[in-house]
Short mmCIF file of C-alpha atoms in Angstrom, two decimals:
data_model
loop_
_atom_site.label_atom_id
_atom_site.label_comp_id
_atom_site.label_asym_id
_atom_site.label_seq_id
_atom_site.Cartn_x
_atom_site.Cartn_y
_atom_site.Cartn_z
CA MET A 1 5.81 23.70 8.94
CA SER A 2 8.61 21.77 10.58
CA VAL A 3 10.09 24.95 12.02
CA LEU A 4 6.73 25.80 13.52
CA ARG A 5 6.43 22.34 14.98
CA ILE A 6 9.89 22.56 16.47
CA LEU A 7 9.00 25.92 17.99
CA GLN A 8 5.83 24.44 19.40
CA THR A 9 7.82 21.55 20.80
CA LEU A 10 10.32 23.92 22.32
CA ALA A 11 7.57 26.08 23.74
CA LEU A 12 5.88 23.05 25.21
CA SER A 13 9.17 21.80 26.64
CA ALA A 14 9.76 25.19 28.19
CA ALA A 15 6.29 25.18 29.67
CA LEU A 16 6.79 21.69 31.06
CA SER A 17 10.18 22.65 32.41
CA ALA A 18 8.67 25.64 34.12
CA THR A 19 5.65 23.89 35.56
CA ALA A 20 7.02 20.45 36.33
CA PRO A 21 9.04 21.46 39.39
CA LEU A 22 6.06 23.39 40.74
CA ALA A 23 3.69 20.51 40.16
CA PHE A 24 5.90 18.07 41.95
CA ALA A 25 7.23 20.46 44.56
CA ALA A 26 5.11 18.89 47.27
CA ASN A 27 6.59 15.44 46.69
CA THR A 28 10.23 16.13 46.18
CA THR A 29 12.75 18.86 46.47
CA SER A 30 14.94 18.01 43.46
CA VAL A 31 13.00 17.37 40.26
CA ALA A 32 14.96 17.89 37.07
CA PRO A 33 13.16 19.51 34.16
CA ALA A 34 11.69 17.02 31.67
CA LYS A 35 14.45 16.17 29.25
CA SER A 36 13.80 15.34 25.62
CA TYR A 37 15.20 12.30 23.87
CA ALA A 38 15.07 11.91 20.11
CA VAL A 39 14.18 8.87 18.06
CA ASP A 40 14.68 9.23 14.33
CA ILE A 41 12.53 7.31 11.87
CA ARG A 42 14.69 6.64 8.87
CA ASN A 43 14.73 3.98 6.16
CA PHE A 44 11.77 2.23 7.72
CA ALA A 45 13.45 1.81 11.10
CA PHE A 46 13.46 3.50 14.51
CA SER A 47 16.84 4.81 15.57
CA PRO A 48 17.87 4.06 18.20
CA ARG A 49 15.77 0.95 18.17
CA THR A 50 15.99 0.66 21.95
CA LEU A 51 16.17 3.83 24.02
CA THR A 52 16.63 3.93 27.79
CA VAL A 53 15.42 7.07 29.55
CA PRO A 54 14.72 8.18 33.12
CA ALA A 55 11.12 8.44 34.33
CA GLY A 56 9.60 11.75 33.31
CA ALA A 57 11.53 11.88 30.06
CA ARG A 58 9.96 13.17 26.93
CA VAL A 59 10.60 11.09 23.81
CA VAL A 60 10.27 12.82 20.46
CA TRP A 61 9.99 10.77 17.26
CA THR A 62 10.72 12.54 13.98
CA ASN A 63 10.00 11.04 10.58
CA ARG A 64 12.95 11.44 8.20
CA ASP A 65 11.44 9.20 5.50
CA ASP A 66 9.45 10.12 2.43
CA GLU A 67 6.90 7.59 3.57
CA PRO A 68 4.46 8.31 6.42
CA HIS A 69 4.76 6.37 9.66
CA VAL A 70 2.55 5.95 12.71
CA VAL A 71 4.06 5.48 16.19
CA THR A 72 1.85 2.93 17.96
CA SER A 73 2.21 1.32 21.38
CA ALA A 74 2.23 -2.45 21.07
CA GLY A 75 0.28 -2.84 24.30
CA GLY A 76 -1.87 0.27 24.14
CA GLN A 77 0.31 1.90 26.81
CA PHE A 78 0.32 5.32 25.16
CA THR A 79 -1.74 7.18 22.58
CA MET A 80 -0.75 6.47 19.01
CA SER A 81 0.47 9.28 16.79
CA LYS A 82 -1.31 10.58 13.75
CA ALA A 83 0.20 9.79 10.37
CA LEU A 84 3.60 11.46 10.52
CA ASP A 85 4.51 12.89 7.15
CA THR A 86 8.10 13.80 6.31
CA SER A 87 9.62 15.98 9.09
CA ASP A 88 6.60 15.59 11.36
CA SER A 89 7.27 14.88 15.04
CA TYR A 90 5.38 13.19 17.83
CA ALA A 91 6.19 13.35 21.54
CA VAL A 92 5.24 11.21 24.51
CA THR A 93 6.24 11.88 28.12
CA PHE A 94 6.90 8.68 30.06
CA THR A 95 6.16 9.18 33.75
CA HIS A 96 6.24 5.56 34.90
CA ALA A 97 9.11 3.09 34.83
CA GLY A 98 8.64 0.15 32.52
CA THR A 99 9.30 -1.29 29.07
CA TYR A 100 7.25 0.20 26.27
CA GLY A 101 7.28 -1.73 23.01
CA TYR A 102 5.99 0.11 19.99
CA PHE A 103 5.75 -0.24 16.21
CA CYS A 104 4.57 1.52 13.09
CA SER A 105 0.95 0.51 12.60
CA ILE A 106 1.21 0.71 8.80
CA HIS A 107 4.68 -0.88 8.53
CA PRO A 108 4.50 -3.30 11.44
CA MET A 109 7.91 -4.78 10.81
CA MET A 110 9.22 -1.49 12.20
CA VAL A 111 9.53 -2.04 15.95
CA GLY A 112 11.20 -0.17 18.80
CA THR A 113 11.40 -0.15 22.60
CA ILE A 114 11.51 2.61 25.17
CA ILE A 115 12.86 1.50 28.53
CA VAL A 116 11.90 3.90 31.30
CA GLN A 117 13.96 3.60 34.49
CA MET B 1 18.92 14.02 -15.04
CA ARG B 2 18.92 14.88 -18.73
CA ASP B 3 15.96 17.21 -18.56
CA THR B 4 17.32 19.70 -16.06
CA ASP B 5 18.31 22.26 -18.68
CA GLU B 6 14.87 22.33 -20.28
CA GLN B 7 12.21 24.88 -19.51
CA PRO B 8 10.24 23.84 -16.45
CA ILE B 9 7.02 23.43 -18.42
CA ASP B 10 8.69 21.24 -21.05
CA GLY B 11 10.46 19.23 -18.41
CA ARG B 12 7.22 18.72 -16.61
CA ARG B 13 5.42 17.75 -19.81
CA GLN B 14 8.13 15.24 -20.61
CA PHE B 15 8.02 13.98 -17.07
CA LEU B 16 4.28 13.46 -17.11
CA LYS B 17 4.48 11.77 -20.47
CA CYS B 18 6.95 9.29 -19.07
CA MET B 19 5.09 8.85 -15.84
CA ALA B 20 1.87 8.21 -17.73
CA TRP B 21 3.68 5.41 -19.44
CA ALA B 22 5.14 4.14 -16.20
CA GLY B 23 1.94 4.41 -14.26
CA ALA B 24 -0.38 2.55 -16.58
CA GLY B 25 -2.78 -0.05 -15.30
CA THR B 26 -2.94 -3.70 -16.18
CA LEU B 27 -5.49 -5.08 -18.62
CA TRP B 28 -6.65 -8.52 -17.53
CA LEU B 29 -8.22 -10.76 -20.14
CA MET B 30 -10.28 -13.78 -19.18
CA ASN B 31 -10.46 -16.46 -21.83
CA GLY B 32 -11.89 -19.89 -21.10
CA GLY B 33 -11.13 -19.45 -17.41
CA VAL B 34 -7.54 -18.48 -18.01
CA LEU B 35 -6.41 -15.03 -16.99
CA SER B 36 -3.70 -13.24 -18.92
CA ALA B 37 -2.17 -9.82 -18.46
CA LYS B 38 -1.63 -7.33 -21.25
CA PRO B 39 0.01 -3.95 -21.28
CA LEU B 40 -2.57 -1.22 -21.21
CA THR B 41 -1.90 0.09 -24.70
CA SER B 42 -3.58 -0.17 -28.06
CA ALA B 43 -1.71 -3.46 -28.56
CA GLY B 44 -3.79 -4.98 -25.82
CA SER B 45 -7.00 -4.22 -27.61
CA ALA B 46 -6.67 -6.80 -30.37
CA ALA B 47 -6.26 -9.61 -27.86
CA ALA B 48 -9.19 -8.26 -25.88
CA ALA B 49 -11.51 -8.92 -28.81
CA ASP B 50 -10.94 -12.68 -28.38
CA ALA B 51 -11.28 -12.73 -24.61
CA THR B 52 -14.36 -13.80 -22.71
CA PHE B 53 -14.12 -10.53 -20.89
CA SER B 54 -11.53 -8.17 -19.53
CA PHE B 55 -11.00 -6.03 -16.48
CA VAL B 56 -8.31 -3.58 -15.44
CA GLN B 57 -6.26 -3.49 -12.27
CA ILE B 58 -4.88 -0.20 -11.03
CA SER B 59 -3.08 0.23 -7.73
CA ASP B 60 -1.25 2.49 -5.32
CA SER B 61 -2.37 5.86 -6.61
CA HIS B 62 -1.19 7.49 -3.32
CA ILE B 63 -3.21 10.68 -3.77
CA GLY B 64 -1.56 13.26 -1.50
CA PHE B 65 2.02 12.18 -2.23
CA HIS B 66 3.91 15.15 -3.64
CA LYS B 67 7.62 14.45 -3.73
CA ALA B 68 10.20 13.09 -6.12
CA PRO B 69 9.87 11.24 -8.38
CA ASN B 70 6.25 12.31 -8.89
CA MET B 71 5.03 15.76 -7.88
CA ASP B 72 1.59 15.21 -9.42
CA VAL B 73 0.16 11.78 -8.66
CA ALA B 74 -3.33 12.97 -9.63
CA ALA B 75 -2.10 13.61 -13.18
CA THR B 76 -0.56 10.15 -13.49
CA LEU B 77 -3.72 8.47 -12.20
CA ARG B 78 -5.75 10.54 -14.66
CA ALA B 79 -3.42 9.44 -17.45
CA SER B 80 -3.81 5.79 -16.44
CA LEU B 81 -7.58 6.10 -16.44
CA ALA B 82 -7.45 7.74 -19.86
CA MET B 83 -5.61 4.68 -21.14
CA VAL B 84 -8.34 2.49 -19.71
CA ASN B 85 -10.91 4.50 -21.61
CA ALA B 86 -8.83 4.30 -24.79
CA GLN B 87 -9.37 0.53 -24.97
CA SER B 88 -11.48 -0.42 -27.98
CA THR B 89 -13.09 -3.20 -25.95
CA ARG B 90 -14.43 -1.70 -22.77
CA PRO B 91 -13.23 -3.54 -19.65
CA ASP B 92 -16.15 -4.89 -17.64
CA PHE B 93 -14.85 -3.22 -14.46
CA LEU B 94 -11.81 -1.89 -12.61
CA LEU B 95 -10.09 -3.26 -9.53
CA HIS B 96 -8.18 -0.80 -7.37
CA THR B 97 -5.90 -2.81 -5.12
CA GLY B 98 -5.34 -0.20 -2.45
CA ASP B 99 -3.37 2.81 -1.28
CA LEU B 100 -5.84 5.10 -2.99
CA THR B 101 -4.47 7.84 -0.74
CA HIS B 102 -1.17 8.57 0.94
CA LEU B 103 -2.40 9.63 4.40
CA SER B 104 -6.12 8.67 4.58
CA ARG B 105 -7.08 12.35 4.59
CA PRO B 106 -10.64 13.26 3.57
CA GLU B 107 -9.41 15.68 0.90
CA GLU B 108 -7.27 12.90 -0.58
CA PHE B 109 -10.28 10.59 -0.73
CA ASP B 110 -12.23 13.46 -2.32
CA THR B 111 -9.60 13.89 -5.04
CA LEU B 112 -9.51 10.16 -5.74
CA THR B 113 -13.29 10.01 -5.94
CA GLY B 114 -13.37 12.96 -8.35
CA LEU B 115 -10.70 11.47 -10.61
CA MET B 116 -12.48 8.13 -10.74
CA GLN B 117 -15.83 9.76 -11.44
CA ASP B 118 -14.33 11.84 -14.25
CA ALA B 119 -13.17 8.63 -15.93
CA HIS B 120 -16.69 7.14 -15.88
CA PRO B 121 -15.64 3.55 -15.34
CA SER B 122 -18.45 1.01 -15.51
CA LYS B 123 -17.72 -0.18 -11.98
CA VAL B 124 -14.77 -0.07 -9.60
CA PHE B 125 -14.09 -2.59 -6.86
CA TYR B 126 -11.74 -1.36 -4.13
CA VAL B 127 -9.74 -2.91 -1.33
CA PRO B 128 -7.85 -0.66 1.11
CA GLY B 129 -4.10 -0.33 1.47
CA GLU B 130 -2.45 0.46 4.79
CA HIS B 131 -2.28 4.11 3.73
CA ASP B 132 -6.10 4.21 3.51
CA VAL B 133 -6.84 3.10 7.07
CA ILE B 134 -4.64 5.40 9.16
CA GLY B 135 -6.20 6.63 12.39
CA ASP B 136 -9.70 5.22 11.91
CA ASN B 137 -9.18 1.56 11.00
CA GLY B 138 -10.57 2.28 7.57
CA ALA B 139 -13.93 3.74 8.62
CA GLU B 140 -13.74 6.53 6.05
CA PHE B 141 -12.50 4.20 3.35
CA PHE B 142 -15.30 1.69 3.90
CA ARG B 143 -17.92 4.44 4.12
CA ARG B 144 -16.90 5.70 0.69
CA PHE B 145 -15.70 2.60 -1.16
CA GLY B 146 -16.88 -0.44 0.79
CA GLU B 147 -19.01 -3.16 -0.80
CA ARG B 148 -20.87 -3.65 2.51
CA GLN B 149 -21.15 -7.42 2.23
CA GLN B 150 -19.38 -8.40 5.43
CA ASN B 151 -18.67 -6.48 8.62
CA GLY B 152 -14.93 -6.76 8.09
CA GLY B 153 -15.14 -5.20 4.62
CA TRP B 154 -14.12 -8.28 2.60
CA TYR B 155 -16.41 -9.49 -0.18
CA SER B 156 -16.85 -11.77 -3.16
CA PHE B 157 -18.83 -11.72 -6.39
CA ASP B 158 -19.30 -13.77 -9.50
CA HIS B 159 -18.76 -12.38 -12.94
CA ARG B 160 -19.39 -14.41 -16.08
CA GLY B 161 -18.41 -17.69 -14.50
CA VAL B 162 -15.41 -16.36 -12.58
CA HIS B 163 -15.43 -16.02 -8.79
CA PHE B 164 -13.79 -12.83 -7.50
CA VAL B 165 -12.75 -12.34 -3.86
CA GLY B 166 -11.64 -9.02 -2.33
CA LEU B 167 -9.63 -9.50 0.87
CA ILE B 168 -8.49 -7.00 3.53
CA ASN B 169 -4.99 -7.59 4.89
CA VAL B 170 -4.02 -4.14 6.18
CA LEU B 171 -5.94 -3.98 9.47
CA ASN B 172 -5.12 -5.11 13.01
CA LEU B 173 -1.46 -5.45 12.16
CA LYS B 174 0.76 -6.76 14.92
CA ALA B 175 4.13 -5.39 16.04
CA GLY B 176 6.87 -7.14 14.11
CA GLY B 177 4.35 -8.76 11.77
CA LEU B 178 3.29 -8.51 8.14
CA GLY B 179 -0.10 -8.05 6.55
CA SER B 180 -2.90 -9.89 8.31
CA LEU B 181 -6.22 -11.42 7.30
CA GLY B 182 -7.34 -12.59 10.74
CA SER B 183 -9.36 -15.60 11.82
CA ASP B 184 -12.79 -14.12 11.04
CA GLN B 185 -11.85 -13.38 7.45
CA LEU B 186 -10.18 -16.76 6.98
CA ALA B 187 -13.29 -18.53 8.28
CA TRP B 188 -15.42 -16.53 5.87
CA LEU B 189 -13.09 -17.25 2.95
CA LYS B 190 -13.08 -20.96 3.62
CA LYS B 191 -16.88 -20.97 3.63
CA ASP B 192 -17.12 -18.70 0.60
CA LEU B 193 -14.97 -21.04 -1.51
CA ALA B 194 -16.37 -24.31 -0.13
CA SER B 195 -19.46 -24.40 -2.34
CA LEU B 196 -17.57 -23.75 -5.58
CA SER B 197 -16.59 -26.50 -7.99
CA ALA B 198 -12.85 -26.90 -8.52
CA ASP B 199 -13.11 -25.80 -12.14
CA THR B 200 -14.43 -22.36 -11.21
CA PRO B 201 -11.73 -19.83 -12.11
CA LEU B 202 -10.77 -17.76 -9.05
CA VAL B 203 -9.44 -14.24 -8.94
CA VAL B 204 -8.41 -13.14 -5.44
CA PHE B 205 -7.25 -9.60 -4.81
CA ALA B 206 -5.85 -7.77 -1.77
CA HIS B 207 -3.42 -4.92 -1.20
CA MET B 208 -0.39 -6.56 0.38
CA PRO B 209 1.13 -9.60 -1.31
CA LEU B 210 -0.49 -12.77 0.01
CA TRP B 211 2.77 -14.64 -0.34
CA SER B 212 6.05 -13.94 1.45
CA LEU B 213 7.65 -11.81 -1.21
CA TYR B 214 10.14 -10.00 1.01
CA PRO B 215 9.20 -10.12 4.69
CA GLN B 216 12.19 -8.01 5.71
CA TRP B 217 10.38 -5.07 4.14
CA GLY B 218 6.98 -6.19 5.29
CA TRP B 219 6.08 -7.57 1.85
CA GLY B 220 3.88 -10.48 2.76
CA THR B 221 0.88 -11.58 4.81
CA ASP B 222 1.29 -13.48 8.08
CA ASP B 223 -1.64 -15.82 7.51
CA GLY B 224 -1.55 -15.70 3.71
CA ASP B 225 -0.53 -19.36 3.44
CA GLU B 226 -3.67 -20.42 5.25
CA ALA B 227 -5.81 -18.48 2.76
CA VAL B 228 -3.89 -19.91 -0.18
CA SER B 229 -4.40 -23.46 1.15
CA TYR B 230 -8.15 -23.03 0.54
CA MET B 231 -7.43 -22.25 -3.13
CA ARG B 232 -5.19 -25.18 -4.00
CA ARG B 233 -7.97 -27.48 -5.22
CA PHE B 234 -8.98 -24.99 -7.92
CA GLY B 235 -7.72 -25.38 -11.48
CA SER B 236 -7.08 -21.70 -12.17
CA VAL B 237 -6.29 -19.18 -9.44
CA SER B 238 -4.94 -15.67 -9.92
CA VAL B 239 -3.91 -13.63 -6.88
CA LEU B 240 -3.59 -9.92 -7.63
CA ASN B 241 -1.84 -7.57 -5.19
CA GLY B 242 -0.35 -4.08 -5.09
CA HIS B 243 1.72 -2.50 -2.30
CA ILE B 244 5.22 -2.93 -3.69
CA HIS B 245 4.90 -0.63 -6.73
CA GLN B 246 6.47 -3.03 -9.17
CA ILE B 247 5.68 -6.20 -11.05
CA GLN B 248 6.62 -9.41 -9.32
CA GLN B 249 5.22 -12.79 -10.21
CA LYS B 250 5.29 -16.25 -8.75
CA VAL B 251 3.71 -19.46 -10.02
CA GLU B 252 2.85 -22.20 -7.56
CA GLY B 253 0.98 -25.10 -9.15
CA THR B 254 -2.26 -23.71 -10.53
CA ILE B 255 -1.92 -20.50 -8.51
CA THR B 256 -0.25 -17.47 -9.99
CA PHE B 257 0.59 -14.48 -7.81
CA TYR B 258 1.06 -11.06 -9.34
CA THR B 259 1.84 -7.65 -7.96
CA ALA B 260 0.92 -4.54 -9.92
CA ARG B 261 2.65 -1.32 -10.70
CA SER B 262 1.71 1.86 -8.92
CA THR B 263 0.10 4.72 -10.78
CA ALA B 264 2.24 7.04 -8.62
CA TYR B 265 5.89 6.02 -8.16
CA PRO B 266 8.15 2.97 -8.29
CA GLN B 267 9.75 1.28 -5.31
CA PRO B 268 13.05 -0.63 -5.35
CA ALA B 269 13.39 -4.32 -6.05
CA PRO B 270 13.33 -6.49 -2.91
CA GLY B 271 16.37 -5.80 -0.74
CA VAL B 272 17.88 -3.20 -3.05
CA GLY B 273 18.82 -0.15 -0.98
CA PRO B 274 18.13 0.67 2.66
CA GLY B 275 14.33 0.47 2.56
CA PRO B 276 11.17 0.27 0.48
CA GLY B 277 10.59 4.01 0.04
CA PRO B 278 9.94 5.81 -3.25
CA MET B 279 12.73 5.60 -5.83
CA LYS B 280 13.12 9.36 -5.81
CA ASP B 281 16.29 9.57 -7.85
CA VAL B 282 14.87 7.83 -10.89
CA ALA B 283 14.90 10.05 -13.96
CA PRO B 284 11.59 9.85 -15.82
CA SER B 285 13.35 8.60 -18.94
CA ASP B 286 14.87 5.73 -16.92
CA LEU B 287 11.72 4.51 -15.28
CA HIS B 288 11.13 1.68 -17.72
CA ARG B 289 14.48 0.18 -16.77
CA HIS B 290 13.22 -0.39 -13.25
CA LEU B 291 10.02 -2.02 -14.38
CA GLY B 292 11.67 -4.66 -16.53
CA ILE B 293 10.37 -7.43 -18.68
CA ARG B 294 9.48 -10.73 -17.13
CA ASP B 295 9.15 -14.24 -18.47
CA VAL B 296 6.02 -15.67 -19.95
CA ARG B 297 5.11 -18.67 -17.86
CA HIS B 298 3.07 -21.69 -18.73
CA VAL B 299 1.30 -23.61 -16.05
CA GLN B 300 -0.17 -26.99 -16.86
CA GLY B 301 -3.32 -27.30 -14.79
CA ASN B 302 -5.70 -30.20 -14.67
CA HIS B 303 -7.75 -29.14 -17.63
CA LEU B 304 -6.22 -26.03 -18.98
CA LEU B 305 -3.05 -24.29 -19.79
CA ALA B 306 -2.70 -21.02 -17.97
CA ILE B 307 -0.51 -18.58 -19.78
CA THR B 308 0.45 -15.53 -17.83
CA ASP B 309 2.01 -12.73 -19.79
CA GLU B 310 3.82 -10.25 -17.67
CA VAL B 311 2.90 -6.63 -18.12
CA MET B 312 5.38 -4.58 -20.06
CA SER B 313 5.46 -1.57 -22.28
#
């Protein structure tokens, strides 16, 4: 299951990498492929708790706990994940600069921040 | 683990036997407006004969969970329900204080429904846990198990002179916060209790602890104190919660707070270890050590002495 998900993620990343430069070719001449950044969910905490990424970055959360978690934007800035069981991942691509606070909707003391520059 | 050299079947049988013991429910006896807890064994039956009535609390069955220390949470729930049915005095009803399922999946709700139906309880009152409302704010839960009294899902009822209140504190949770009742529910609760005389025994139940048991792990309710303030004028109040998969108790004047065991798996004591996940390394034969024996407490109320026996086996 997790292997399949990783393959899907990789496939999707590859697709994004291949299409992103084409899609933005009209606007700029030097667009780097979307890079992935990992956030681990472990022991009821997001790690790193604050992550700074460039605009266009893809952030992938992976649940390493035996408890499910749900990645939820505090301000409704991005779509919330489904219930992530052990080893499940969820990815969001951040295209706009800003500060994105998020939490686990079923364990709300778990909070994290993505800073997009 | 001592059982590793046994045949898998025997190990599993032994495991389930122990888990059945560990995952039992709580038998609540109401006598003259005073609630007391008994272990759900044949020993509880004798006391039940003298009680005004009894009911059983079960909690945190987490149908869908399938990891250490419990690969078969359906079996342990079934075993708990069998113990309920073994009581010589039939409990008037069951309370399930939430986390019926692990991931709010329809097939998990189906399994839970089937197990409960097989046990033929007289009546079950449910409140959702945070695991039951994932993705749909509890729509599926309320469709299947809701009492349909109020739009928010909370409800109350009277049973043989005792006022019961089921509260929802697992919805609309805020980043960095704890469980939440919300202003609508608080307003309803205040009104619901206002017409009652102070000598009406109250039993209030919700999934997450209404008091700040261990906020660092999310074990509490942000606006729980406000709700509890409406209950202080009553002579006998029992607050029953689940969520933390272990027995904890606190007495505050005439109000006694209890948390129940899970029928699925234990969680660590507050602050022990890195987080509140399942205690997966617990050997079945050691489970009782983690459940412990608590003090019997006496609370002198205005008119009555509330004796609260802690559950033990």
